[in-house]
Short mmCIF file of C-alpha atoms in Angstrom, two decimals:
data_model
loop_
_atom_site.label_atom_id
_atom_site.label_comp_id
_atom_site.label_asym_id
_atom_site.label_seq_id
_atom_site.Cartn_x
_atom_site.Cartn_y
_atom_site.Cartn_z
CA UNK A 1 -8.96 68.04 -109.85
CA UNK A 2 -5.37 66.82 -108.77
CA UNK A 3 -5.67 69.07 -105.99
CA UNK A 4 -8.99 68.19 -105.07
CA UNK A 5 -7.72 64.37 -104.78
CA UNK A 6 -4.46 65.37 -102.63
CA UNK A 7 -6.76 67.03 -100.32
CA UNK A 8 -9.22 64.03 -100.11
CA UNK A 9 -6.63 61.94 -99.32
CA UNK A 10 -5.00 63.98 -96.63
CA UNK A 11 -8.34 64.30 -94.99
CA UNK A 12 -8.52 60.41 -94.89
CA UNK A 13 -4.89 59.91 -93.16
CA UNK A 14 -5.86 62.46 -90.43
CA UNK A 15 -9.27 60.70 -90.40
CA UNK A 16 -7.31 57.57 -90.13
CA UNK A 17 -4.83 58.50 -87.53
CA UNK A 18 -7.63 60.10 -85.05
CA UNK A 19 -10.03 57.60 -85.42
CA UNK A 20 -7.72 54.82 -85.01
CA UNK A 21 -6.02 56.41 -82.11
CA UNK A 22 -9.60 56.95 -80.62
CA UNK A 23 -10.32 53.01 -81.40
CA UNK A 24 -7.54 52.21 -79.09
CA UNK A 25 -8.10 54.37 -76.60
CA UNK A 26 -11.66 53.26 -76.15
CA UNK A 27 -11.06 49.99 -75.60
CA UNK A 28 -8.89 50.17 -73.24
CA UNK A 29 -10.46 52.76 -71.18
CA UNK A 30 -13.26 50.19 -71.31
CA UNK A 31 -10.84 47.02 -70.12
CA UNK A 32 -9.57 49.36 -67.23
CA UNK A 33 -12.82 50.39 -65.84
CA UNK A 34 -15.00 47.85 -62.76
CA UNK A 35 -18.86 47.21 -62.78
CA UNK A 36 -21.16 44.38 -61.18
CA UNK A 37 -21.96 42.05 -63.69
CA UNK A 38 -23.51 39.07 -64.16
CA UNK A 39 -24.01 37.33 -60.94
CA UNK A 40 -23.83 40.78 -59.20
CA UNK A 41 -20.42 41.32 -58.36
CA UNK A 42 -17.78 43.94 -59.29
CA UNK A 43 -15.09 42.91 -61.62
CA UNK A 44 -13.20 44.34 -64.66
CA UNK A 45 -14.57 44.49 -68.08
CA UNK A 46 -12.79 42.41 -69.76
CA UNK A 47 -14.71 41.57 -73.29
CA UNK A 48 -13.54 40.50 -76.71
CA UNK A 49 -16.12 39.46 -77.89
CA UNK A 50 -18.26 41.90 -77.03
CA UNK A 51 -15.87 44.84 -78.64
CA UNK A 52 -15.51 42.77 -81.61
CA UNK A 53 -19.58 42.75 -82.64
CA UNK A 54 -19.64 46.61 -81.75
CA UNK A 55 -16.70 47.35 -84.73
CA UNK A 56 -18.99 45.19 -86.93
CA UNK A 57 -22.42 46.51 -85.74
CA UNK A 58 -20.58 50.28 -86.04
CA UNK A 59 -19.13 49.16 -90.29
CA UNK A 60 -22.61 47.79 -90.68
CA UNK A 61 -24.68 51.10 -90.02
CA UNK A 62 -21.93 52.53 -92.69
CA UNK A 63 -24.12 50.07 -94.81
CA UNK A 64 -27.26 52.07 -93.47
CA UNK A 65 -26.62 55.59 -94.25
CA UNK A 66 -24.02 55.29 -96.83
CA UNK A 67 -25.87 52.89 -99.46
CA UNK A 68 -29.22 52.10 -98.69
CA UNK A 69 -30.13 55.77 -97.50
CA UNK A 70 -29.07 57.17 -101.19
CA UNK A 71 -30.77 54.17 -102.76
CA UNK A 72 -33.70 54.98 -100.99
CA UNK A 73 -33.46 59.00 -101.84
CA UNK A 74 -33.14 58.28 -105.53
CA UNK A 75 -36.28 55.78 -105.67
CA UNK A 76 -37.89 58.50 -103.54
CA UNK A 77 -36.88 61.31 -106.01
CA UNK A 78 -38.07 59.00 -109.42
CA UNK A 79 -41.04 58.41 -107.84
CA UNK A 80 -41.60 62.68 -107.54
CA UNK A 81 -40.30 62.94 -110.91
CA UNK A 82 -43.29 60.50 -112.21
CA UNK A 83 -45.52 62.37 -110.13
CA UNK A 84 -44.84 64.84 -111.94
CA UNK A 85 -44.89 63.32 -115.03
CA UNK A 86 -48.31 62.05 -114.42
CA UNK A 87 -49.75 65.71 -112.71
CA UNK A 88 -51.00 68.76 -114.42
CA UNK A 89 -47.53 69.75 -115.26
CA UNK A 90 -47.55 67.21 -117.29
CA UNK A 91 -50.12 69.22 -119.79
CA UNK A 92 -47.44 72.03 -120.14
CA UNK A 93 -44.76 69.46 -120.87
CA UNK A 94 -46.99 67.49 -123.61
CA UNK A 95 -47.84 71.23 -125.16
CA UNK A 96 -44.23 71.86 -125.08
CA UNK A 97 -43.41 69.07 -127.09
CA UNK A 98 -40.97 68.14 -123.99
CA UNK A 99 -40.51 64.10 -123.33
CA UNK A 100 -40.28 62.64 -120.44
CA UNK A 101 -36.63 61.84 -121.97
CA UNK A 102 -35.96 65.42 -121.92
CA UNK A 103 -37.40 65.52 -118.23
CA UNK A 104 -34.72 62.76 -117.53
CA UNK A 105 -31.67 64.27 -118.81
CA UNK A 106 -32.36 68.01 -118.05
CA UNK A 107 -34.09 68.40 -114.90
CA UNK A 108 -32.27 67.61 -111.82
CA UNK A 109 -35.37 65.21 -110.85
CA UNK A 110 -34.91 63.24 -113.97
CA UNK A 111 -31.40 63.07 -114.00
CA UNK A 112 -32.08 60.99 -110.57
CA UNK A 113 -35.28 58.95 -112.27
CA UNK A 114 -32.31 57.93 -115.10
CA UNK A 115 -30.67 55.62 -112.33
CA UNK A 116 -32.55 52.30 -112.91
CA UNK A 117 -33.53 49.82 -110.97
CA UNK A 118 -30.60 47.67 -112.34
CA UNK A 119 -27.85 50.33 -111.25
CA UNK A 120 -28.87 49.85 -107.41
CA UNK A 121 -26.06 48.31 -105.32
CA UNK A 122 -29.12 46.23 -104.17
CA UNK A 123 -29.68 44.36 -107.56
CA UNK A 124 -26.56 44.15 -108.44
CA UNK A 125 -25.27 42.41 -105.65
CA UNK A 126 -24.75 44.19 -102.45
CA UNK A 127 -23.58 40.80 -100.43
CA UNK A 128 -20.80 39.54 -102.52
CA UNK A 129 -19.52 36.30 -101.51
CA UNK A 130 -15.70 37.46 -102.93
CA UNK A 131 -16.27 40.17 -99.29
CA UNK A 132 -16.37 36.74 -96.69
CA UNK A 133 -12.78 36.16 -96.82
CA UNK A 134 -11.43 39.55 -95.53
CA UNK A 135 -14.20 39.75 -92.80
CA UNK A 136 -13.57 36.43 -91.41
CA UNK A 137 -10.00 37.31 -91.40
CA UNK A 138 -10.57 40.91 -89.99
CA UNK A 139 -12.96 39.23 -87.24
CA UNK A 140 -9.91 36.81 -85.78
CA UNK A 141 -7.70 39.58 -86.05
CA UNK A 142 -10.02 41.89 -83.80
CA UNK A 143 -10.87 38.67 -81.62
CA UNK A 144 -7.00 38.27 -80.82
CA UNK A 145 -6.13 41.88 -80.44
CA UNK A 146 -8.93 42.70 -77.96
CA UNK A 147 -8.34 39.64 -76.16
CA UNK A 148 -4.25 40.99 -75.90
CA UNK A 149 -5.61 44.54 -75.12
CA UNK A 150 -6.69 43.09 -71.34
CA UNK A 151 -3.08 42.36 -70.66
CA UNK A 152 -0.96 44.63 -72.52
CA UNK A 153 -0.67 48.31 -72.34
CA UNK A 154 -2.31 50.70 -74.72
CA UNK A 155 0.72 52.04 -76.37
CA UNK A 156 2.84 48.84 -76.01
CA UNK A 157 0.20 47.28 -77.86
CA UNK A 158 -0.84 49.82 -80.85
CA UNK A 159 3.54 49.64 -80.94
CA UNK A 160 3.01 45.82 -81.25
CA UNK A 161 0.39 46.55 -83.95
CA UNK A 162 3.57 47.96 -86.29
CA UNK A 163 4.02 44.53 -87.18
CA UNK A 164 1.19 44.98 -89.23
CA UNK A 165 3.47 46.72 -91.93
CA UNK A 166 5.66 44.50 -92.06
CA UNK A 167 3.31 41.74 -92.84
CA UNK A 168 1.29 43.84 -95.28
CA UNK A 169 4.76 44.52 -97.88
CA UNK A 170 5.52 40.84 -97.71
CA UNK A 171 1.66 39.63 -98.43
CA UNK A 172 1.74 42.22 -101.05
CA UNK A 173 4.12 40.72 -102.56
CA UNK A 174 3.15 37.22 -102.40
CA UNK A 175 -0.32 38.67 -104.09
CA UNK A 176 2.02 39.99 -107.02
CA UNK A 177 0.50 43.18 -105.87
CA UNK A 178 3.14 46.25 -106.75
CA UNK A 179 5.50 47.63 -104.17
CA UNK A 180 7.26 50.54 -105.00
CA UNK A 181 10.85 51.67 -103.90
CA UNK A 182 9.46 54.54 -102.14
CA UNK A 183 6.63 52.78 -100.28
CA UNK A 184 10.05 49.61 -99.32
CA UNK A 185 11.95 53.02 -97.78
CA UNK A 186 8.59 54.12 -95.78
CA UNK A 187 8.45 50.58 -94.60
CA UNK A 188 12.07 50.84 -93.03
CA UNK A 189 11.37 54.29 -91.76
CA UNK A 190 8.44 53.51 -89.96
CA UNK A 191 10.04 49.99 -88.90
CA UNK A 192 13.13 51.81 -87.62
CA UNK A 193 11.02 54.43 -85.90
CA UNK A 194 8.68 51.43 -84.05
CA UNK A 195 12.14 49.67 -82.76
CA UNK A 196 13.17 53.61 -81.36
CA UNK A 197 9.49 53.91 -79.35
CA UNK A 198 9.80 50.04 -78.06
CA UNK A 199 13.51 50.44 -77.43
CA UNK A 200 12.62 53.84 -75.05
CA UNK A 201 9.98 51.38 -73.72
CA UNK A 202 12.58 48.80 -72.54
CA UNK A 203 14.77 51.52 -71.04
CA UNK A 204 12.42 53.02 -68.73
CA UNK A 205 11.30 50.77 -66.02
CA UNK A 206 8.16 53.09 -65.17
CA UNK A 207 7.31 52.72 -69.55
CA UNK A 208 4.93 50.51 -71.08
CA UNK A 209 6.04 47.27 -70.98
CA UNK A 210 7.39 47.41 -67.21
CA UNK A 211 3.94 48.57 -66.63
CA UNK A 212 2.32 45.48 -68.08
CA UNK A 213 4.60 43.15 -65.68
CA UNK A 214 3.97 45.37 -62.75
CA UNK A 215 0.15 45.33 -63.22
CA UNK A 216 0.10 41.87 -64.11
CA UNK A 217 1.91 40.91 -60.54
CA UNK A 218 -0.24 42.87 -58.84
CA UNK A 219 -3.23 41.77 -59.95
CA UNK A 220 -1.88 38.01 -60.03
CA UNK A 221 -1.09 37.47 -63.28
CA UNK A 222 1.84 35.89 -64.61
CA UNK A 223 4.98 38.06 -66.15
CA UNK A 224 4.75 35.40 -68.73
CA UNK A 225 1.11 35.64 -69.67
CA UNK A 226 1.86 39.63 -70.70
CA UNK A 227 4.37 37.92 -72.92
CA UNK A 228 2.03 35.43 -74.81
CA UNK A 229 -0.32 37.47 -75.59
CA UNK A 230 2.21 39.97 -76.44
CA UNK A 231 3.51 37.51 -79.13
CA UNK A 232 -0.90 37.00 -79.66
CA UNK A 233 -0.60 40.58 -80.52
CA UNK A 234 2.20 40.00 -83.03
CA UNK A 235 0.51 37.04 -85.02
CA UNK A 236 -2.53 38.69 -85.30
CA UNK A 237 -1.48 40.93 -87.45
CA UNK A 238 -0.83 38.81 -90.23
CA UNK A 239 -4.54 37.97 -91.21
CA UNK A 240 -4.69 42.08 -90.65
CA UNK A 241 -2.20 42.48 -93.37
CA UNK A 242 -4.32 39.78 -95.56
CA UNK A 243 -7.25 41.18 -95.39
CA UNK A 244 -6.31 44.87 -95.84
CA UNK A 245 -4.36 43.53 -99.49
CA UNK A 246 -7.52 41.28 -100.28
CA UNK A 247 -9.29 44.83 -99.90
CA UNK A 248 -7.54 46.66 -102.23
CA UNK A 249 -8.26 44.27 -104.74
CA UNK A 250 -11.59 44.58 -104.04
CA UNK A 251 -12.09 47.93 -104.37
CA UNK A 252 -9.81 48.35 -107.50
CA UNK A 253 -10.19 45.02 -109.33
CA UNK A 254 -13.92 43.72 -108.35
CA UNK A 255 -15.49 47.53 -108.64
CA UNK A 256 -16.86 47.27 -105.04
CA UNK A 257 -17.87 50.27 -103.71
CA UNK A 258 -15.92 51.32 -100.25
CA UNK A 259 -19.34 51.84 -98.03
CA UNK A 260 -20.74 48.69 -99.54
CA UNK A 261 -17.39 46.81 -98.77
CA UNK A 262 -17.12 48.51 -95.22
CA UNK A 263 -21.27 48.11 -94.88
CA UNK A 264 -21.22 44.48 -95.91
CA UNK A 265 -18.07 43.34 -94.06
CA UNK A 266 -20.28 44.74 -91.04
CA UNK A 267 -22.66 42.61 -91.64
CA UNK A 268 -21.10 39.57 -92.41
CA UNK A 269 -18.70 39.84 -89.06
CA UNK A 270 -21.63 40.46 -87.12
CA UNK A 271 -23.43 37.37 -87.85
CA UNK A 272 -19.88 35.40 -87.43
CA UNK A 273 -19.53 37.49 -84.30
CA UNK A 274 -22.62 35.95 -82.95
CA UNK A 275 -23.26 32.63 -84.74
CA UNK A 276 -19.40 30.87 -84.28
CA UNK A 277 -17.40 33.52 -82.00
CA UNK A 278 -19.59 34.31 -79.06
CA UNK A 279 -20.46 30.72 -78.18
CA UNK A 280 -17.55 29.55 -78.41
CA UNK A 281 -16.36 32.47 -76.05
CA UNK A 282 -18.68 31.41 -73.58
CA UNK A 283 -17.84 27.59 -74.05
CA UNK A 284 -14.28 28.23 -73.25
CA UNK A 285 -12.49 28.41 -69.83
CA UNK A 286 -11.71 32.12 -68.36
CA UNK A 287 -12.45 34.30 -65.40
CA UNK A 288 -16.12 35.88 -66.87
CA UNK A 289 -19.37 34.43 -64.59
CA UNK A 290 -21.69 33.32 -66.81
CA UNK A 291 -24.64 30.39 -66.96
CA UNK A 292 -22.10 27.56 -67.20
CA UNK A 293 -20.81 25.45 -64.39
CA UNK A 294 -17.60 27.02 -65.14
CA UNK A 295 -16.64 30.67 -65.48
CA UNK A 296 -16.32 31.60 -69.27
CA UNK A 297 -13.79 33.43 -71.38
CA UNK A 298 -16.38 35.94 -72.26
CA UNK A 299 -19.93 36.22 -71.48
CA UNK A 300 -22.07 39.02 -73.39
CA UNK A 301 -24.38 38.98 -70.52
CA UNK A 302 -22.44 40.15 -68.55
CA UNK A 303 -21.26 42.65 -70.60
CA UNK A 304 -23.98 43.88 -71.24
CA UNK A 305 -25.18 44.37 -67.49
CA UNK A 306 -21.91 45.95 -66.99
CA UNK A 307 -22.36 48.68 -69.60
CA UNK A 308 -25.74 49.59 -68.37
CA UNK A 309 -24.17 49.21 -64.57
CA UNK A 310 -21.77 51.67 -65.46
CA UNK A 311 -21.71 55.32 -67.81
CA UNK A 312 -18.57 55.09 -68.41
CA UNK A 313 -18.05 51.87 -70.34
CA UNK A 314 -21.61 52.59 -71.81
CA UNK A 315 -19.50 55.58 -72.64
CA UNK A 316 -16.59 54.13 -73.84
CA UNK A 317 -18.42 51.53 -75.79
CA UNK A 318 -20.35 54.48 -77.55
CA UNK A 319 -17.46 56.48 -79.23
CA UNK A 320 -15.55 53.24 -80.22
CA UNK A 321 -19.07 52.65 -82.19
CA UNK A 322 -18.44 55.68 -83.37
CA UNK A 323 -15.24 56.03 -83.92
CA UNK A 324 -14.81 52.38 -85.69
CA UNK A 325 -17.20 53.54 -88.81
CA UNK A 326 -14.83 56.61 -89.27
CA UNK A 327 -11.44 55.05 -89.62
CA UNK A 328 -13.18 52.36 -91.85
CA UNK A 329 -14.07 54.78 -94.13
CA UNK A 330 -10.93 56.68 -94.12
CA UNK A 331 -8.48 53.82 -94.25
CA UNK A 332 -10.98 52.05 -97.27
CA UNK A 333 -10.18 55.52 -98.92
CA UNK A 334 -6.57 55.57 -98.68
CA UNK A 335 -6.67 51.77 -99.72
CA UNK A 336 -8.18 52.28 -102.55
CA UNK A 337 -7.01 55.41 -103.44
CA UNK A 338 -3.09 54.49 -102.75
CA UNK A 339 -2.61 50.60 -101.35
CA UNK A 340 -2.41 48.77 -98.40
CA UNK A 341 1.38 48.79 -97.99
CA UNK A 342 0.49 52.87 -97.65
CA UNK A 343 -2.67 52.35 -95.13
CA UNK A 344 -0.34 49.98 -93.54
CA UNK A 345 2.16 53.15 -92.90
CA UNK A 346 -0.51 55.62 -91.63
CA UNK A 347 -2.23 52.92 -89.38
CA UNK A 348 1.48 52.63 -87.25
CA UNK A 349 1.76 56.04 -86.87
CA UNK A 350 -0.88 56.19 -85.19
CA UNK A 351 0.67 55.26 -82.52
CA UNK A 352 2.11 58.59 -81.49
CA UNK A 353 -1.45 60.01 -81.25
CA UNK A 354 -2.47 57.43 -78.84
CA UNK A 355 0.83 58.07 -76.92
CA UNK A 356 0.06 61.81 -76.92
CA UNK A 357 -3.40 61.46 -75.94
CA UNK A 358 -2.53 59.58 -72.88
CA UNK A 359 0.16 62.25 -72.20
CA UNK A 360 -2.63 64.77 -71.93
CA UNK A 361 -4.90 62.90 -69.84
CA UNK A 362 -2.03 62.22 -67.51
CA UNK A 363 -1.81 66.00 -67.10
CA UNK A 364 -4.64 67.60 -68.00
CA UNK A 365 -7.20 65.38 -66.69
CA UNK A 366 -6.05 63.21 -63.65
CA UNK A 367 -2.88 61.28 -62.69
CA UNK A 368 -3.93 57.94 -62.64
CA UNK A 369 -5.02 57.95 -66.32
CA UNK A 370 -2.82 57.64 -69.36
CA UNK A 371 1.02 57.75 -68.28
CA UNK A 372 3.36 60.55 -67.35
CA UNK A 373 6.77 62.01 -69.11
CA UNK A 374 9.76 60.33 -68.56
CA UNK A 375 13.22 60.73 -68.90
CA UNK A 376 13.33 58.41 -72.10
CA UNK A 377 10.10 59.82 -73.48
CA UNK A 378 11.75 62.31 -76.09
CA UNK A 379 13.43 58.96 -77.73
CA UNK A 380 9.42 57.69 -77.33
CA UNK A 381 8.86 60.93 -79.28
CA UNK A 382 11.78 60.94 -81.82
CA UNK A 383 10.46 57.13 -82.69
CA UNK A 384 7.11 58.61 -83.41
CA UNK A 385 8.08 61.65 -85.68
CA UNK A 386 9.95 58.75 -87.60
CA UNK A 387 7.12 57.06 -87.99
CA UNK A 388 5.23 60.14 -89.02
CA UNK A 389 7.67 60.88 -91.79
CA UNK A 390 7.65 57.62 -92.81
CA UNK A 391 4.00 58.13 -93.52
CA UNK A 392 4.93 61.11 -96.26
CA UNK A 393 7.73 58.81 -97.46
CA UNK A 394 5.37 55.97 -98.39
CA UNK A 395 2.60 58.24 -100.06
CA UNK A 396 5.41 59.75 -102.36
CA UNK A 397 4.58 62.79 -100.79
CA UNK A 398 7.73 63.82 -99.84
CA UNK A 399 9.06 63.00 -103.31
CA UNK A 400 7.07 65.18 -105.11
CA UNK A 401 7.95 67.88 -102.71
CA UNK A 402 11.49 67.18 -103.53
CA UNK A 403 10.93 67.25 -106.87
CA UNK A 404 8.80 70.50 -106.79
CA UNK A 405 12.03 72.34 -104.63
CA UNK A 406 15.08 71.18 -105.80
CA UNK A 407 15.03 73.10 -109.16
CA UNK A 408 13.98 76.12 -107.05
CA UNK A 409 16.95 75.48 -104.70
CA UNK A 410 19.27 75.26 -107.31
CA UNK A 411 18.24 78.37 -108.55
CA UNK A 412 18.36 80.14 -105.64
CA UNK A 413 22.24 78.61 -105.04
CA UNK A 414 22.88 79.30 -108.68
CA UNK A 415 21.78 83.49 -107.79
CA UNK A 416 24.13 83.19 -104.27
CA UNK A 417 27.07 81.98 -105.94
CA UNK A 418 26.92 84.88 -108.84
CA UNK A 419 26.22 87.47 -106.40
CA UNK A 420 29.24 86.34 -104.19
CA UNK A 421 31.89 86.16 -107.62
CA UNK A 422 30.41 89.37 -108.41
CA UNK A 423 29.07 88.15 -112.13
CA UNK A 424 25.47 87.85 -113.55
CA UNK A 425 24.83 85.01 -115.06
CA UNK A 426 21.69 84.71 -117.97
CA UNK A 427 18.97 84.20 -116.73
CA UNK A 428 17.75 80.80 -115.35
#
């Protein structure tokens, strides 16, 4: 059974760090793609808003096929068990002197009709109101990241992201939720290993951040806009780091279940996505043409026009919906399962997945996508094997490994030394 959990778990961190890495990817293969929009002409899809209600349409299908499906196939299978119940077999049973108690608890049709109407998440409350808080908070964190995504590379800004741990040992605390020793060192580790990557990124002048300013001045944006919204980046993370504690306590202090907490937060953020956010997108100021007399900070018209204009951002848009209700599940799992300093941990080492990923399209698809090896690139990749070991740090992992070897390795030393002096020692 221990086993069995271990594995589980490991399943969700890769889960976690391929879906997430996929997430970011996505989006901004979507902001760097052109398509005629709105009032027909070509521009760049640039759409916060947008993104943001397809990660809460995506975590509210979760709600779909993850709690209202088996809900459904349990009613269905009662209902065949009364059939039954109330058929000819139910002569035999009668003759038998069988119940329809025994039917319940032996046959694998009434060991389904057993779960009353009371157990379904339905009826016992499937839209808790305690699930508003973190999916307000996750929606402004999304809003403010996707928004920084336009301006700020894809690996400078999953790097940026490793704030996020930071944030989520020091809310933890604040919530009197437990931090452990080990899980403090993985922080440091993965902290130390974030200020290697960004340090590589400052050396470089063809690396991420250089890029940022170079594409910004070319396509007439201000060096210092990069930087605000590189600092948006930053603070965005702290209502991350909220909601992903607030989770925890949800799942292992309030009993919810992870696809009704992942289902319902879906569809919650949607209808905040579309009720306060979108409007409000389209009210303010920006570069997006829209039905205003001015041009709006994000029309979904037009982003919708541009997705169908386009396969690729249709595309794009398709496999972050995909790809969103994925890591959900997997990073709900390792929240409740370990805590959200640990999901915290796997989520920024994700970053060397997204780095590797754009290596390969560099090289193995075409030369204008993702970015190309450099000459400070293996201190990029010695920053993200820290922050891959700080993951196993965190997780204890690596302690109970310890643990597990050392008395073996003192064996082994104990045998070596014995065998050099030429003595045999009892046995150990």
């Amino acid at each position: 059974m221990a086993n069995h959990h271990w594995i589980t778990v490991a399943l969700a961190v890769v889960a976690m760090l391929i879906a997430g890495g996929t997430n970011t990817l996505s989006l901004k293969f979507q902001n760097n793609r052109e398509a005629a929009g709105y009032e027909g002409d070509v521009h760049g899809f640039a759409h916060a808003g947008t993104q943001t209600l397809i990660m809460f349409v995506g975590e509210a299908c979760v709600l779909l096929w993850g709690v209202l499906a088996p809900w459904l196939a349990r009613k269905w299978m009662s209902f065949r068990a009364f059939q039954k119940l109330t058929s000819g077999d139910a002569v035999e049973l009668v003759e038998s002197g069988t119940t329809a108690t025994d039917v319940d608890e032996n046959g694998d049709d009434g060991a389904v009709a057993a779960q009353t109407a009371a157990e379904s998440p339905l009826q016992r409350g499937l839209f808790r109101p305690i699930i508003l808080l973190p999916t307000a908070l996750d929606a402004l964190s999304t809003l403010l990241s996707a928004a920084a995504l336009v301006y700020v590379h894809a690996s400078s800004w999953q790097l940026l992201r490793g704030s996020y741990l930071i944030f989520a040992g020091a809310v933890s605390v604040v919530l009197r939720q437990s931090v452990k020793p080990h899980q403090w060192l993985g922080i440091a580790i993965s902290v130390a290993g974030t200020i290697t990557v960004g340090t590589a990124s400052f050396l470089d002048s063809s690396a991420d951040v250089a890029t940022s300013f170079s594409s910004a001045a070319s396509s007439g944006t201000s060096g210092w806009v990069v930087v605000l919204w590189t600092v948006v980046v930053v603070i965005s993370q702290l209502p991350r780091a909220i909601k992903s504690v607030l989770e925890e306590k949800c799942l292992k202090v309030y009993g919810v279940g992870e696809f009704e907490l992942l289902g319902t937060e879906g569809v919650f953020g949607s209808a905040m996505t579309v009720l306060v956010a979108m409007p409000l997108l389209l009210l303010a100021p920006g570069s997006q043409p829209g039905p205003l007399p001015w041009s709006s900070y994000d029309n979904t018209a037009d982003a919708v026009l541009q997705m169908v204009r386009c396969p690729e951002i249709l595309a794009a848009g398709a496999v972050y919906f995909v790809s969103v209700q994925v890591y959900g599940m997997a990073a709900l799992r390792v929240t409740g399962t370990l805590s959200a300093v640990d999901r915290a941990v796997v989520d920024t080492a994700r970053t060397a997945f997204v780095w590797g990923a754009q290596l390969a399209a560099h090289y193995v698809v075409a030369s204008r996508y993702g970015e190309a090896w450099t000459r400070w690139s293996w201190l990029q990749a010695a920053g993200f094997a820290t922050a891959t070991l700080a993951v196993f740090v965190s997780n204890g992992t690596l302690f109970k490994v310890a643990v597990a070897v050392t008395p073996r390795f003192v064996r082994l030393c104990k045998k070596l030394r014995s065998a050099a002096c030429g003595t045999r020692l009892p046995n150990l």
